[in-house]
Every structure is written in structure tokens, then in C-alpha cells.
Amino acid sequence: MPGLFITLEGGDGSGKTTAGQRLYEQLIKEGYTVTFTREPGGVRIAEEIRNVLVDVNNKEMNAKTEALLFAAARAQHLVEKVTPTLEAGGIVISDRYIDSSLVYQGIGRGLGIKEVYDINMFATDHLIPDLTLFFDVKPEIAIKRVMSNDREVNRLDLESLEFHQNVYEGYLKICDLYSDRIQKINAALSPDEVYEQVYQKVKELL
Ligand code: TYD
């Protein structure tokens, strides 16, 4: 497919959304056609699925239900928002994509990377990003950031530090597994320093 598909990955509070927004604004200024979006969500039906996923009252949600709902939201988001931009030769920046599922559901929930990969290949018709940036910051630091801004707390934020540590370890594993497309960003630095690394990596591709 023409176009460029960039995904941002990392734990909660890793600063990927802030850097993504800035990257989006910069690329627009440079004259590119860019879509900045997020998962789960990004389009109406996927936002409805998101509400079910993040609702703190849905404590009894089964791990497989969770994995399938993330994949369902992804399929809808892809068809309505990601693919049209890529087909038109534009750039898509997605705040989270498939790797979030591999890590949170495959490793965090223990469903297995392979199992979660397979349902996502079905959901996405095998659309793999051109570049994935992993915002690397230890969960202890990231959680402090989450708690200090007044962002709404979601069902996954409420998981234990152990869960978030597993997620972090999971991301490191995924970085090794897909080293051809995933690049690490040192996200323990200041927002400006984090952004600078992001911009450089993207510029290398353009
Ligand atoms: P969100 O508020 O968007 O978190 P963030 O700002 O950190 O991206 O909530 C999304 C939550 O859903 C987040 O905790 C990660 C989780 N998630 C999964 O578990 N699997 C997935 O496939 C995706 C896309 C997100």
C-alpha cells in the first residue's frame, strides 16, 4: 500500500500521545497529508467498543473477550480511517496498534503472543506498520506520570504494578522479535528530548 503507517507504542504514561500530537502538527506544517488517530477508538463504532473496554465497572471481562473486542475495534478503525489515508498516499500516526494487543493481552493477560497475533491478522488483513516507535520508560516512572495528570483512569490503569511490569517486559520482547520495524525511544527524558528522537526517526523514512 502507498502511504506511511507509523504506530506509537508503550505503557500508560510513556508520553507517546504528547509526542504523537506534536509530530502530527509538524508534518502537517511541512505539507504532508496526515491522520493522527488512536486505539481503541478513532471512529464511532470503535469508540463504542472502547467504552466497554475501559469501563471500570466491567471487572468480570474475560481475557479472550477483551482481546476480541480490541481486535474488533481495530478492524473497524482500519477500514474507516487508516486504509483510506494510506491508499491516498498519506501518513497515518496511530497511538497504539497491534503490538498493544500482543503485549497487554498476549503477555499481560497470558493469552499468548501467537494466539493474539493470529486473531489480529484476521482483523487487519495482515496490515503491519512501516515503523513502530516504542516509548521506553520503566513502569514505576510512567505510573507516577499517569497519577499526576488528571486524565481519566481506565480499567487497565487499575491493574497491579506487576501487570504493568509484565507489559513493559513484553514490549522489550516484542522489540527483539520485530527489530526490523520497531525502534526504541528513550522516554525517560524530557518531552522535548523525547520528541526530538521521534522526529529524527520519522524523518529518516520520509
Ligand atoms: P488509553 O486511555 O487510550 O491509554 P493510553 O493513553 O495509555 O494509550 O487506554 C487504552 C488502554 O487499553 C491502555 O491501558 C492500553 C490498553 N490496550 C490494550 O490492552 N490492548 C490493545 O490492543 C490496545 C489498543 C490498548
PDB file of C-alpha atoms and ligand atoms in Angstrom, residues 12 16-17 39-40 50 54 70 74 95-97 100-101 104-105 151 154 156, ligand 1:
ATOM      1  CA  ASP A  12       0.447   4.089  30.049  1.00  0.00           C
ATOM      2  CA  LYS A  16       3.580   8.759  23.310  1.00  0.00           C
ATOM      3  CA  THR A  17       0.369  10.757  22.879  1.00  0.00           C
ATOM      4  CA  GLU A  39      -6.765   2.864  19.505  1.00  0.00           C
ATOM      5  CA  PRO A  40      -9.051   1.605  20.781  1.00  0.00           C
ATOM      6  CA  ARG A  50     -13.685   1.393  23.647  1.00  0.00           C
ATOM      7  CA  VAL A  54     -12.190   0.957  29.538  1.00  0.00           C
ATOM      8  CA  PHE A  70      -9.672  -4.820  20.865  1.00  0.00           C
ATOM      9  CA  ARG A  74      -9.104  -2.287  15.296  1.00  0.00           C
ATOM     10  CA  ASP A  95      -1.468   5.963  19.058  1.00  0.00           C
ATOM     11  CA  ARG A  96      -1.338   2.175  19.707  1.00  0.00           C
ATOM     12  CA  TYR A  97      -1.979  -0.691  17.309  1.00  0.00           C
ATOM     13  CA  SER A 100      -0.545  -3.251  22.296  1.00  0.00           C
ATOM     14  CA  SER A 101      -2.659  -6.379  21.931  1.00  0.00           C
ATOM     15  CA  TYR A 104      -1.349  -6.410  27.027  1.00  0.00           C
ATOM     16  CA  GLN A 105      -3.481  -9.405  26.028  1.00  0.00           C
ATOM     17  CA  ARG A 151      -6.527  12.118  32.942  1.00  0.00           C
ATOM     18  CA  ASN A 154      -9.359   3.423  32.843  1.00  0.00           C
ATOM     19  CA  LEU A 156      -6.366  -1.205  32.560  1.00  0.00           C
TER      20      LEU A 156
HETATM   21  P1  TYD B   1      -5.975   4.802  26.803  1.00  0.00           P
HETATM   22  O1  TYD B   1      -6.667   5.700  27.750  1.00  0.00           O
HETATM   23  O2  TYD B   1      -6.066   5.099  25.353  1.00  0.00           O
HETATM   24  O3  TYD B   1      -4.458   4.647  27.258  1.00  0.00           O
HETATM   25  P2  TYD B   1      -3.140   5.274  26.700  1.00  0.00           P
HETATM   26  O4  TYD B   1      -3.295   6.759  26.759  1.00  0.00           O
HETATM   27  O5  TYD B   1      -2.101   4.739  27.621  1.00  0.00           O
HETATM   28  O6  TYD B   1      -2.958   4.763  25.296  1.00  0.00           O
HETATM   29  O7  TYD B   1      -6.498   3.341  27.120  1.00  0.00           O
HETATM   30  C1  TYD B   1      -6.218   2.289  26.356  1.00  0.00           C
HETATM   31  C2  TYD B   1      -5.877   1.136  27.250  1.00  0.00           C
HETATM   32  O8  TYD B   1      -6.101  -0.068  26.540  1.00  0.00           O
HETATM   33  C3  TYD B   1      -4.406   1.131  27.645  1.00  0.00           C
HETATM   34  O9  TYD B   1      -4.294   0.794  29.006  1.00  0.00           O
HETATM   35  C4  TYD B   1      -3.809   0.016  26.826  1.00  0.00           C
HETATM   36  C5  TYD B   1      -4.958  -0.883  26.540  1.00  0.00           C
HETATM   37  N1  TYD B   1      -4.898  -1.601  25.256  1.00  0.00           N
HETATM   38  C6  TYD B   1      -4.838  -2.990  25.270  1.00  0.00           C
HETATM   39  O10 TYD B   1      -4.825  -3.611  26.346  1.00  0.00           O
HETATM   40  N2  TYD B   1      -4.830  -3.675  24.085  1.00  0.00           N
HETATM   41  C7  TYD B   1      -4.879  -3.039  22.881  1.00  0.00           C
HETATM   42  O11 TYD B   1      -4.864  -3.682  21.813  1.00  0.00           O
HETATM   43  C8  TYD B   1      -4.942  -1.594  22.879  1.00  0.00           C
HETATM   44  C9  TYD B   1      -5.009  -0.854  21.595  1.00  0.00           C
HETATM   45  C10 TYD B   1      -4.954  -0.932  24.104  1.00  0.00           C
END
